[in-house]
Coordinates of C-alpha atoms and ligand atoms in Angstrom, one line a residue:
X148 CA 81.5 -14.2 10.3
X149 CA 79.4 -14.9 6.9
X150 CA 81.5 -13.9 4.1
X151 CA 83.0 -17.5 3.2
X152 CA 82.3 -19.0 0.0
X153 CA 81.1 -22.5 1.0
X154 CA 82.9 -24.0 -2.3
X155 CA 82.0 -27.6 -1.1
X156 CA 78.4 -26.9 -1.0
X157 CA 78.3 -26.9 -4.6
X158 CA 75.5 -24.7 -4.4
X159 CA 74.0 -21.3 -5.4
X160 CA 72.8 -20.5 -2.4
X161 CA 75.0 -18.6 0.4
X162 CA 76.3 -21.3 2.5
X163 CA 74.8 -19.8 6.3
X164 CA 71.5 -19.7 4.2
X165 CA 71.4 -23.7 3.6
X166 CA 68.9 -24.9 6.7
X167 CA 68.9 -26.8 9.5
X168 CA 66.2 -28.0 11.4
X169 CA 63.6 -25.4 9.2
X170 CA 65.7 -22.6 9.5
X171 CA 69.2 -21.2 8.0
X172 CA 72.4 -22.1 9.6
X173 CA 72.6 -18.2 10.3
X174 CA 69.5 -17.7 12.0
X175 CA 70.2 -20.8 14.6
X176 CA 73.5 -18.6 15.3
X177 CA 71.5 -15.2 15.3
X178 CA 68.8 -16.6 17.4
X179 CA 71.3 -17.8 20.1
X180 CA 73.1 -14.3 19.9
X181 CA 69.5 -12.6 20.8
X182 CA 69.5 -14.8 23.5
X183 CA 72.3 -13.4 25.5
X184 CA 71.1 -9.8 25.5
X185 CA 73.9 -8.5 23.2
X186 CA 73.9 -5.0 22.7
X187 CA 74.3 -5.3 19.0
X188 CA 75.2 -8.1 16.3
X189 CA 77.3 -7.5 13.5
X190 CA 77.3 -9.5 10.4
X191 CA 80.4 -10.2 8.0
X192 CA 79.2 -10.7 4.7
X193 CA 80.7 -11.3 1.4
X194 CA 80.2 -14.2 -0.8
X195 CA 75.9 -13.7 -1.9
X196 CA 76.0 -10.6 0.7
X197 CA 73.0 -9.3 -1.3
X198 CA 70.7 -12.4 -0.3
X199 CA 72.7 -12.8 3.4
X200 CA 71.8 -8.7 3.7
X201 CA 68.1 -9.6 3.1
X202 CA 67.6 -12.4 5.3
X203 CA 69.0 -10.4 8.0
X204 CA 66.5 -7.5 7.1
X205 CA 63.9 -10.3 6.9
X206 CA 64.9 -11.7 10.7
X207 CA 65.3 -7.9 12.2
X208 CA 61.3 -7.7 12.9
X209 CA 61.6 -11.1 15.0
X210 CA 64.2 -9.7 17.3
X211 CA 62.7 -6.4 18.3
X212 CA 65.5 -4.3 20.7
X213 CA 68.4 -6.3 18.9
X214 CA 70.1 -4.1 16.9
X215 CA 71.1 -6.1 14.1
X216 CA 73.7 -4.8 11.3
X217 CA 75.7 -5.7 8.0
X218 CA 79.1 -4.9 7.3
X219 CA 80.6 -6.2 4.1
X220 CA 83.8 -8.2 3.6
X221 CA 85.5 -7.9 0.0
X222 CA 87.4 -10.0 -1.0
X223 CA 87.4 -12.4 1.5
X224 CA 91.5 -12.6 3.0
X225 CA 91.0 -14.1 6.4
X226 CA 88.7 -14.5 9.5
X227 CA 91.0 -11.5 11.0
X228 CA 90.3 -9.6 7.9
X229 CA 86.4 -10.5 8.5
X230 CA 86.7 -8.9 12.0
X231 CA 88.7 -6.2 10.4
X232 CA 85.6 -4.8 8.6
X233 CA 83.1 -5.1 12.0
X234 CA 85.5 -3.5 14.3
X235 CA 84.6 -0.2 13.6
X236 CA 81.1 -1.2 14.5
X237 CA 82.2 -2.0 18.0
X238 CA 81.7 -0.5 21.3
X239 CA 85.3 0.2 22.7
X240 CA 83.7 -0.7 26.2
X241 CA 81.9 -4.1 25.2
X242 CA 83.0 -7.6 24.7
X243 CA 82.9 -8.9 21.7
X244 CA 81.9 -12.7 20.9
X245 CA 83.3 -13.9 17.5
X246 CA 80.9 -16.9 16.4
X247 CA 80.7 -18.7 12.7
X248 CA 77.6 -18.4 10.7
X249 CA 78.2 -22.3 9.5
X250 CA 78.2 -23.2 13.1
X251 CA 74.9 -23.3 13.9
X252 CA 74.6 -25.1 16.9
X253 CA 76.7 -23.3 20.0
X254 CA 74.6 -23.4 22.6
X255 CA 74.0 -20.2 24.9
X256 CA 74.7 -21.5 28.0
X257 CA 78.2 -22.6 26.4
X258 CA 78.6 -18.5 25.4
X259 CA 77.6 -16.9 28.5
X260 CA 80.0 -19.3 30.1
X261 CA 82.8 -18.3 27.8
X262 CA 81.9 -14.8 28.4
X263 CA 82.1 -15.2 32.1
X264 CA 85.9 -16.3 31.3
X265 CA 86.6 -13.3 29.4
X266 CA 85.1 -11.3 32.1
X267 CA 85.5 -8.0 30.3
X268 CA 89.7 -8.2 30.1
X269 CA 91.0 -11.7 29.2
X270 CA 90.7 -13.3 26.0
X271 CA 88.7 -16.5 26.2
X272 CA 88.6 -19.0 23.6
X273 CA 86.3 -22.1 23.1
X274 CA 88.5 -25.3 22.7
X275 CA 87.3 -28.9 22.2
X276 CA 89.7 -32.1 21.7
X277 CA 89.3 -34.0 18.7
X278 CA 90.7 -37.3 18.2
X279 CA 91.2 -36.4 14.3
X280 CA 92.5 -32.6 14.6
X281 CA 93.0 -32.5 11.0
X282 CA 92.2 -29.1 9.3
X283 CA 92.0 -27.4 12.4
X284 CA 94.0 -24.4 14.5
X285 CA 95.6 -26.3 17.4
X286 CA 95.6 -24.6 21.1
X287 CA 99.4 -24.5 21.9
X288 CA 100.5 -24.5 25.6
X289 CA 103.5 -24.3 27.6
X290 CA 102.5 -27.7 29.3
X291 CA 99.6 -29.8 29.8
X292 CA 96.9 -27.2 31.5
X293 CA 99.3 -24.6 31.0
X294 CA 98.5 -21.2 29.7
X295 CA 97.6 -20.9 26.1
X296 CA 100.1 -19.4 23.7
X297 CA 99.3 -19.3 20.6
X298 CA 97.1 -20.8 18.2
X299 CA 98.6 -22.6 15.0
X300 CA 96.4 -23.0 12.2
X301 CA 97.2 -27.0 10.6
X302 CA 99.1 -25.5 7.6
X303 CA 101.6 -23.9 9.3
X304 CA 101.8 -26.2 12.7
X305 CA 104.7 -28.1 13.3
X306 CA 104.5 -32.4 13.0
X307 CA 104.8 -31.9 16.8
X308 CA 102.1 -29.3 17.0
X309 CA 99.7 -31.6 14.6
X310 CA 99.9 -34.1 17.6
X311 CA 98.1 -31.4 19.7
X312 CA 94.4 -32.4 20.0
X313 CA 93.2 -29.6 21.5
X314 CA 91.8 -27.5 18.7
X315 CA 90.5 -23.6 18.3
X316 CA 86.6 -24.3 17.4
X317 CA 86.1 -20.3 15.9
X318 CA 84.9 -18.6 19.0
X319 CA 86.1 -16.4 21.3
X320 CA 85.2 -13.7 23.7
X321 CA 87.6 -10.6 24.1
X322 CA 87.6 -7.1 25.1
X323 CA 86.3 -4.8 22.3
X324 CA 89.2 -2.3 22.9
X325 CA 91.7 -5.0 23.0
X326 CA 90.5 -6.5 19.8
X327 CA 90.8 -3.8 18.2
X328 CA 94.4 -3.1 19.0
X329 CA 95.2 -6.5 17.7
X330 CA 93.5 -6.7 14.6
X331 CA 95.4 -3.7 13.7
X332 CA 98.7 -6.0 13.9
X333 CA 97.7 -8.7 11.9
X334 CA 99.7 -10.0 9.1
X335 CA 99.1 -12.3 6.3
X336 CA 102.7 -13.7 6.2
X337 CA 101.4 -17.6 6.9
X338 CA 100.9 -20.9 4.8
X339 CA 98.0 -19.2 3.4
X340 CA 98.5 -16.0 3.1
X341 CA 95.5 -14.7 5.1
X342 CA 94.7 -12.7 8.4
X343 CA 94.2 -15.2 10.5
X344 CA 92.1 -13.9 14.0
X345 CA 93.9 -16.7 15.2
X346 CA 96.8 -14.5 15.7
X347 CA 95.3 -12.3 18.5
X348 CA 96.4 -14.9 20.8
X349 CA 100.1 -14.5 20.0
X350 CA 99.2 -10.5 21.0
X351 CA 97.7 -11.1 24.1
X352 CA 100.7 -13.1 25.4
X353 CA 102.8 -10.5 24.4
X354 CA 100.8 -7.8 26.2
X355 CA 100.7 -10.1 29.2
X356 CA 96.7 -10.6 28.8
X357 CA 95.6 -14.0 30.5
X358 CA 94.4 -16.2 27.4
X359 CA 91.4 -18.5 28.8
X360 CA 90.8 -21.4 27.4
X361 CA 86.8 -22.6 28.0
X362 CA 87.5 -26.5 27.1
X363 CA 83.9 -28.0 26.2
X364 CA 83.0 -31.9 25.1
X365 CA 80.1 -31.6 23.2
X366 CA 81.4 -31.7 19.5
X367 CA 77.6 -30.8 18.0
X368 CA 78.3 -27.1 19.1
X369 CA 81.0 -26.4 17.2
X370 CA 80.6 -28.7 14.4
X371 CA 80.6 -26.4 11.5
X372 CA 79.1 -26.9 8.2
X373 CA 81.2 -27.4 4.8
X374 CA 79.6 -30.0 2.5
X375 CA 75.9 -31.5 2.1
X376 CA 77.0 -34.5 3.9
X377 CA 78.0 -32.4 6.9
X378 CA 75.1 -30.6 7.0
X379 CA 72.9 -34.0 6.7
X380 CA 75.1 -35.8 9.4
X381 CA 74.2 -32.6 11.7
X382 CA 70.8 -32.5 11.1
X383 CA 70.2 -36.4 12.2
X384 CA 72.5 -35.7 15.1
X385 CA 70.5 -32.5 16.3
X386 CA 67.2 -34.3 15.4
X387 CA 68.1 -37.5 17.6
X388 CA 68.9 -34.8 20.7
X389 CA 65.5 -33.5 19.8
X390 CA 64.2 -36.8 19.9
X391 CA 65.8 -37.6 23.0
X392 CA 65.1 -34.7 25.0
X393 CA 61.0 -35.4 24.4
X394 CA 61.4 -39.3 25.2
X395 CA 63.4 -38.2 28.5
X396 CA 59.6 -36.0 28.9
X397 CA 57.8 -39.1 28.3
X398 CA 57.0 -39.0 24.9
X399 CA 56.8 -42.3 22.8
X400 CA 58.4 -42.3 19.5
X401 CA 58.4 -45.3 17.3
X402 CA 61.8 -44.7 16.4
X403 CA 63.7 -42.0 17.4
X404 CA 65.5 -41.8 14.1
X405 CA 62.4 -41.2 12.4
X406 CA 61.4 -38.0 14.1
X407 CA 61.7 -34.7 12.3
X408 CA 61.1 -31.4 14.8
X409 CA 61.5 -27.7 12.7
X410 CA 60.5 -25.7 15.2
X411 CA 59.3 -26.3 18.4
X412 CA 57.2 -29.5 19.4
X413 CA 55.5 -29.1 23.0
X414 CA 53.4 -32.2 24.3
X415 CA 52.1 -33.2 27.2
X416 CA 51.5 -36.5 29.0
X417 CA 51.1 -40.1 27.1
X418 CA 51.7 -38.4 23.5
X419 CA 52.3 -41.3 20.8
X420 CA 54.2 -40.5 17.9
X421 CA 54.4 -43.1 14.9
X422 CA 57.7 -43.0 12.9
X423 CA 58.1 -40.8 9.6
X424 CA 56.5 -37.7 11.5
X425 CA 57.6 -33.9 10.6
X426 CA 56.5 -31.1 12.7
X427 CA 57.5 -27.7 12.2
X428 CA 57.1 -24.2 13.4
X429 CA 55.0 -24.3 16.7
X430 CA 53.0 -27.4 17.2
X431 CA 51.2 -28.5 20.5
X432 CA 50.2 -31.8 21.7
X433 CA 48.1 -32.7 24.2
X434 CA 47.7 -35.0 26.6
X435 CA 47.1 -38.8 25.3
X436 CA 47.7 -37.3 21.4
X437 CA 48.8 -39.9 18.9
X438 CA 50.2 -39.3 15.6
X439 CA 49.7 -42.0 13.2
X440 CA 52.7 -42.5 10.5
X441 CA 54.1 -39.7 8.2
X442 CA 52.2 -37.1 9.2
X443 CA 53.2 -33.4 8.4
X444 CA 52.3 -31.2 11.3
X445 CA 53.1 -27.2 11.5
X446 CA 52.0 -24.7 13.3
X447 CA 48.6 -26.4 14.9
X448 CA 47.4 -26.9 18.3
X449 CA 46.0 -30.7 19.1
X450 CA 43.9 -31.3 22.4
X451 CA 43.9 -33.9 24.9
X452 CA 43.0 -37.2 23.3
X453 CA 43.0 -36.0 19.5
X454 CA 44.3 -38.7 17.3
X455 CA 45.7 -37.4 13.8
X456 CA 45.7 -40.7 11.6
X457 CA 48.8 -41.6 9.2
X458 CA 49.3 -39.6 6.1
X459 CA 47.7 -36.0 7.6
X460 CA 48.9 -32.8 6.4
X461 CA 48.3 -30.0 8.9
X462 CA 49.3 -26.5 8.2
X463 CA 48.3 -23.6 10.4
X464 CA 51.0 -21.1 8.6
X465 CA 49.7 -17.5 10.5
X466 CA 46.5 -18.0 11.0
X467 CA 47.1 -21.4 12.9
X468 CA 44.7 -24.7 13.0
X469 CA 43.0 -26.2 16.1
X470 CA 41.9 -29.7 16.8
X471 CA 39.8 -30.1 19.4
X472 CA 39.6 -32.9 22.0
X473 CA 39.0 -36.1 21.1
X474 CA 38.8 -35.4 17.6
X475 CA 39.6 -37.8 14.7
X476 CA 41.7 -36.8 11.9
X477 CA 42.5 -38.9 8.4
X478 CA 43.8 -41.0 7.4
X479 CA 45.0 -38.7 4.3
X480 CA 43.5 -35.6 5.4
X481 CA 44.3 -32.3 4.8
X482 CA 43.7 -29.0 7.2
X483 CA 44.8 -25.9 6.2
X484 CA 45.5 -22.1 8.1
X485 CA 42.0 -21.1 10.1
X486 CA 40.6 -24.9 10.8
X487 CA 39.4 -24.6 14.0
X488 CA 37.8 -27.9 15.1
X489 CA 36.1 -28.5 17.7
X490 CA 35.9 -31.6 20.7
X491 CA 35.1 -35.0 19.0
X492 CA 35.4 -33.5 15.3
X493 CA 35.5 -36.2 12.8
X494 CA 37.8 -35.3 9.7
X495 CA 38.4 -38.5 7.1
X496 CA 40.0 -39.5 4.2
X497 CA 41.0 -36.7 1.1
X498 CA 38.7 -33.9 3.1
X499 CA 40.4 -30.5 3.2
X500 CA 39.2 -28.0 5.7
X501 CA 40.1 -24.0 5.0
X502 CA 39.6 -21.5 7.3
X503 CA 36.1 -23.0 8.6
X504 CA 35.1 -23.4 11.9
X505 CA 33.4 -27.2 13.2
X506 CA 31.3 -27.1 16.5
X507 CA 31.7 -30.2 18.9
X508 CA 30.7 -33.2 16.9
X509 CA 30.6 -32.0 13.6
X510 CA 31.6 -35.2 11.0
X511 CA 32.8 -35.0 7.4
X512 CA 34.2 -38.3 6.8
X513 CA 34.7 -38.4 3.0
X514 CA 35.8 -36.5 0.1
X515 CA 35.1 -33.4 0.8
X516 CA 36.1 -29.5 1.1
X517 CA 34.8 -27.1 3.8
X518 CA 36.5 -23.3 3.0
X519 CA 35.1 -20.3 4.6
X520 CA 32.5 -22.1 6.7
X521 CA 30.8 -22.3 10.1
X522 CA 29.5 -25.3 10.8
X523 CA 27.5 -26.3 13.9
X524 CA 27.4 -29.1 16.3
X525 CA 26.4 -32.7 15.1
X526 CA 26.6 -31.8 11.3
X527 CA 27.0 -34.5 9.2
X528 CA 28.7 -33.5 5.8
X529 CA 28.4 -35.5 3.0
X530 CA 30.7 -37.5 0.9
X531 CA 31.8 -35.8 -2.1
X532 CA 30.2 -32.5 -0.5
X533 CA 32.2 -28.8 -1.4
X534 CA 31.6 -25.4 -0.4
X535 CA 32.4 -22.9 -3.4
X536 CA 33.4 -20.5 -1.5
X537 CA 35.0 -18.7 -4.3
X538 CA 33.2 -16.5 -7.3
X539 CA 36.6 -15.9 -9.1
X540 CA 36.9 -12.3 -7.5
X541 CA 35.6 -12.6 -3.7
X542 CA 35.7 -15.4 -1.0
X543 CA 32.3 -16.2 0.8
X544 CA 30.9 -17.6 3.9
X545 CA 29.0 -20.8 4.0
X546 CA 26.6 -21.4 6.9
X547 CA 25.6 -25.0 8.4
X548 CA 23.6 -24.6 11.4
X549 CA 23.6 -27.1 14.1
X550 CA 22.3 -30.8 13.2
X551 CA 22.3 -30.5 9.6
X552 CA 22.5 -33.0 7.4
X553 CA 24.6 -32.5 3.9
X554 CA 23.9 -35.5 1.7
X555 CA 26.5 -37.0 -0.6
X556 CA 28.0 -35.0 -3.4
X557 CA 26.6 -31.2 -3.1
X558 CA 27.7 -28.1 -4.2
X559 CA 26.8 -25.3 -1.2
X560 CA 27.1 -21.9 -3.5
X561 CA 28.2 -19.2 -0.8
X562 CA 27.1 -16.9 0.9
X563 CA 24.5 -19.3 2.0
X564 CA 22.9 -20.6 5.2
X565 CA 21.4 -23.9 5.5
X566 CA 19.1 -23.6 9.0
X567 CA 19.3 -25.3 12.0
X568 CA 18.5 -29.4 11.9
X569 CA 17.9 -29.0 7.8
X570 CA 18.6 -31.8 5.2
X571 CA 19.8 -31.6 2.1
X572 CA 19.5 -34.1 -0.5
X573 CA 22.5 -35.7 -2.0
X574 CA 23.5 -34.2 -5.0
X575 CA 21.8 -30.9 -5.1
X576 CA 23.4 -27.8 -5.9
X577 CA 21.9 -25.0 -3.1
X578 CA 22.0 -21.3 -4.4
X579 CA 19.6 -19.9 -1.8
X580 CA 19.6 -20.4 2.3
X581 CA 17.1 -23.0 3.4
X582 CA 15.2 -23.1 6.8
X583 CA 15.5 -24.6 9.7
X584 CA 14.3 -28.5 9.6
X585 CA 13.1 -28.6 5.8
X586 CA 14.7 -31.4 3.4
X587 CA 15.9 -29.1 0.7
X588 CA 16.7 -30.9 -2.8
X589 CA 17.9 -29.4 -5.7
X590 CA 18.9 -31.6 -8.6
X591 CA 17.5 -32.8 -11.7
X592 CA 13.9 -34.7 -11.1
X593 CA 14.9 -38.6 -12.0
X594 CA 12.7 -40.2 -14.8
X595 CA 12.4 -43.8 -16.4
X596 CA 11.5 -44.4 -19.8
X597 CA 10.4 -47.5 -19.5
X598 CA 11.4 -50.3 -22.4
X599 CA 14.7 -48.0 -23.4
X600 CA 16.7 -49.5 -26.3
X601 CA 20.1 -48.8 -26.8
X602 CA 21.2 -47.0 -30.2
X603 CA 22.8 -50.0 -32.1
X604 CA 25.6 -50.1 -34.5
X605 CA 24.4 -50.6 -38.1
X606 CA 25.5 -53.9 -39.9
X607 CA 27.7 -53.5 -43.0
X608 CA 26.4 -54.2 -46.1
Ligands
UD1_900 C1 88.7 -21.2 11.6 C2 90.7 -20.8 12.7 C3 90.7 -22.1 13.3 C4 89.7 -22.8 13.9 C5 88.6 -23.1 12.8 C6 87.3 -24.0 13.5 C7 91.3 -18.9 11.6 C8 92.7 -18.4 10.8 N1 91.2 -20.5 11.8 O1 89.8 -22.1 10.4 O2 91.7 -21.9 13.9 O3 90.0 -24.4 14.1 O4 88.3 -22.0 12.3 O5 86.5 -24.1 12.7 O6 90.5 -18.4 12.1 N2 85.2 -16.5 7.1 C9 84.9 -15.1 6.4 N3 86.4 -14.3 6.0 C10 87.0 -15.1 5.4 C11 87.3 -16.3 5.8 C12 86.6 -16.6 7.0 O7 83.7 -14.5 7.0 O8 87.7 -14.2 4.9 C13 84.2 -17.1 7.8 C14 83.9 -18.4 7.3 O9 82.5 -18.5 6.1 C15 83.7 -19.4 8.3 C16 84.3 -18.8 9.4 O10 84.9 -17.6 8.9 O11 82.2 -18.8 8.6 C17 85.6 -19.9 9.5 O12 86.7 -19.8 8.3 P1 87.0 -21.2 8.0 O13 87.7 -20.9 6.6 O14 85.7 -22.2 8.2 O15 88.4 -21.2 8.6 P2 89.1 -22.4 8.8 O16 90.3 -21.7 8.3 O17 88.8 -23.7 8.8
CA901 CA1 86.0 -24.2 8.9

């Protein structure tokens, strides 16, 4: 179900497209559903349907073999009405799991247990006890732990029913054939004038179908998002849970409350992460890696013993970034897609590296740019030097062979090769390849004019 308006988000973006841990709420739910080996997934859209459907289109490529389909619910007349729109797309012999696009952290194991409770024949409800059940549908039983008789929505509940703390999570598993028959019997004679999906419970009871409640106690899994405050609260709870998982694996976090993992972070042994770091996409940190405060690291592999000093920004995007063993990066370094750094490489402050390979021991310590470059072992790349890789139309490569020393403030105009062991004098603009072992200088000759007197202002009369 992803048709609801999300009025309290006060946003132009459909609610289910707001992000938790870097991905759309709906994406979390799709990802979990895809992990269940479901035959197909039907997304019920309504508010912001076009945007939600285009998101589903984008995601389809990430889940080959998982058939995703959208149906529209217009207007939105309640959760029962929503599922009615999906009914024709559901195979009669299957089990339907109803999920909410705004309940992102439901766990696959919980759903497997719910499906097991359904067992192809029963109506299985996911329930939870809340200290404050206000607003939720109450699970009405004949007595304590007696069979479930009905779900009564808060607005329809009597005072006595409102005392019940067991609530319906919004998630159920139900045989498709049964569900379809019950959906056909729904009406909207209730406090909200809506078609309630929850009314299927009383039909199940009337038809002699067992209603099983699978009761969990993990509130995060069934937490729904209705407002920016709830989104932020769930984000922090989710991040803290990820931080605790990392610490349980031995990762040392300076402050588990100041870590954000928006994707997958895998860590070796003895990893240290200082405060305010953000990890996005797929990031792998080897043994003994240290990450300083305020780093943003996305889609990168950092080898054993590397140190990422504070305020470093690494984003491999699709090409990835690789940092070699024992490399020292930052502070204030920027590694862009295709930066492949060998063992012991040093990248210092205000150095940008893009689509470049630096062999073991190469160093660029200050204020420099390396783009589309192949840099040999032990090269020393001076402060303020840049590869001019772009001629306004095309990108060209710069090759700097092993043991080259590039002075400060050089411009290497690609395509160009600096021969092994060569030296480029500071301030040179290099447009032609240089031979191995040579000192190459390309700058204006220095002249000094003796006893030079500076122009002076004329005295006024
Ligand atoms: C629903 C349940 C309630 C349960 C609660 C848990 C019903 C009648 N009630 O209540 O028992 O405790 O969830 O959060 O089902 N949606 C549509 N189309 C609609 C209406 C809703 O797609 O016409 C979607 C919403 O976007 C949302 C989900 O269905 O993702 C649940 O809707 P919501 O309005 O939050 O349900 P509640 O009334 O809170
Ligand atoms: Ca709700």
